[in-house]
Coordinates of C-alpha atoms in Angstrom, one line a residue:
Q14 CA 18.1 30.6 -2.0
V15 CA 18.6 34.1 -0.8
Q16 CA 20.6 34.5 2.5
L17 CA 21.4 37.7 4.3
V18 CA 23.6 37.3 7.4
E19 CA 24.4 40.2 9.7
S20 CA 27.5 40.4 12.0
G21 CA 29.4 43.0 14.0
G22 CA 26.8 44.1 16.4
G23 CA 27.3 44.4 20.1
S24 CA 27.7 47.2 22.7
A25 CA 29.3 50.6 22.5
Q26 CA 29.3 53.7 24.6
R27 CA 27.6 56.9 23.7
G28 CA 29.8 58.7 21.2
G29 CA 31.5 55.5 20.1
S30 CA 31.5 53.6 16.9
L31 CA 30.5 50.2 15.5
R32 CA 30.5 48.6 12.1
L33 CA 27.8 46.1 10.9
S34 CA 28.3 43.7 8.1
C35 CA 25.8 41.8 6.0
A36 CA 27.0 39.0 3.8
T37 CA 24.5 38.3 0.9
S38 CA 24.1 35.3 -1.3
G39 CA 21.5 34.0 -3.8
L40 CA 20.4 37.5 -4.9
T41 CA 19.4 37.9 -8.6
Y42 CA 20.7 40.8 -10.7
I43 CA 17.4 42.6 -10.5
T44 CA 17.6 43.0 -6.7
K45 CA 19.8 46.0 -6.6
V46 CA 18.8 47.8 -3.4
L47 CA 20.4 46.8 -0.1
A48 CA 19.5 48.4 3.2
W49 CA 19.7 48.6 6.9
F50 CA 16.6 48.8 9.1
R51 CA 16.2 48.9 12.9
Q52 CA 13.5 48.1 15.3
V53 CA 12.9 48.6 19.1
P54 CA 10.3 46.6 21.0
G55 CA 6.8 48.1 20.5
K56 CA 7.7 50.1 17.4
G57 CA 7.7 49.5 13.7
R58 CA 10.8 48.8 11.6
E59 CA 12.7 52.1 10.8
G60 CA 14.7 52.4 7.6
V61 CA 18.2 53.7 8.4
A62 CA 20.2 53.6 5.2
A63 CA 20.0 52.2 1.7
V64 CA 22.3 51.7 -1.2
Y65 CA 21.4 51.2 -4.9
I66 CA 24.1 49.2 -6.5
G67 CA 22.9 49.6 -10.0
T68 CA 24.9 52.7 -10.7
A69 CA 28.6 53.6 -10.4
P70 CA 29.2 55.0 -7.9
P71 CA 26.3 53.5 -6.0
Q72 CA 23.6 55.9 -4.7
T73 CA 22.8 56.1 -1.0
R74 CA 20.0 57.3 1.1
Y75 CA 19.7 57.9 4.8
S76 CA 17.1 58.6 7.4
E77 CA 17.2 62.0 9.1
S78 CA 18.0 60.4 12.4
V79 CA 21.4 59.0 11.2
R80 CA 22.5 61.3 8.3
G81 CA 26.0 62.5 8.9
R82 CA 26.7 59.8 11.5
F83 CA 26.2 56.6 9.6
A84 CA 27.6 55.4 6.3
I85 CA 26.4 52.5 4.2
S86 CA 28.7 50.9 1.7
H87 CA 28.9 47.9 -0.6
D88 CA 31.7 45.5 -1.5
H89 CA 30.8 43.9 -4.7
A90 CA 33.6 41.4 -4.6
K91 CA 32.5 40.2 -1.3
S92 CA 28.7 40.6 -1.8
T93 CA 28.7 42.4 1.5
I94 CA 27.3 45.6 2.7
Y95 CA 28.4 47.5 5.7
L96 CA 27.0 50.1 8.0
E97 CA 29.6 52.3 9.7
M98 CA 28.0 53.9 12.8
N99 CA 29.7 56.8 14.4
D100 CA 28.9 59.2 17.2
L101 CA 26.4 56.6 18.6
K102 CA 23.5 57.8 20.7
I103 CA 21.4 56.0 23.2
D104 CA 18.5 56.1 20.8
D105 CA 20.5 54.1 18.3
T106 CA 19.9 51.0 20.5
A107 CA 17.9 48.5 18.5
M108 CA 17.9 45.3 16.6
Y109 CA 19.4 46.0 13.2
Y110 CA 18.3 44.1 10.1
C111 CA 19.8 43.8 6.6
A112 CA 17.4 43.8 3.8
A113 CA 17.3 43.5 0.0
G114 CA 14.8 44.7 -2.6
R115 CA 14.1 46.4 -5.9
V116 CA 12.8 49.8 -4.9
F117 CA 15.3 52.5 -3.8
N118 CA 13.7 53.8 -0.6
L119 CA 13.5 53.2 3.1
D120 CA 10.0 51.6 3.2
S121 CA 10.2 48.2 4.7
S122 CA 7.2 47.0 2.9
T123 CA 9.1 47.2 -0.4
F124 CA 11.9 44.8 0.7
S125 CA 11.5 41.1 0.0
Y126 CA 14.5 39.6 1.8
W127 CA 15.6 40.0 5.3
G128 CA 18.4 38.9 7.7
R129 CA 17.7 37.7 11.1
G130 CA 18.9 40.8 12.8
I131 CA 21.7 41.7 15.2
Q132 CA 21.5 43.7 18.4
V133 CA 23.2 47.0 18.9
T134 CA 23.2 48.5 22.4
V135 CA 24.5 52.0 23.2
S136 CA 25.1 52.9 26.8
S137 CA 26.1 56.0 28.6

């Protein structure tokens, strides 16, 4: 049974930093794309960052809105991915979801497995 469990969310001030973690279990060897998405009420799920763990070093991909501020990484030994979020903006406030799939992109429709989500709130 596949499980993705997010942790590390919470509140931060504008310009601050937060780190999200996603512990994974039950994934098969063919599921090599892990990603972070976010969603605000009334809007669709936005792809933030993805990592393809089938290469060494892993490949990464970011949305334009977070490139240069966020960093995704993978710890193979801990089966965990992280999202380091720096220079946070008010618009980064959202529910953040961890996801796993087989296609290296930021299209939510291509991801099969999802965590329950964790709230990130950025205030001024």
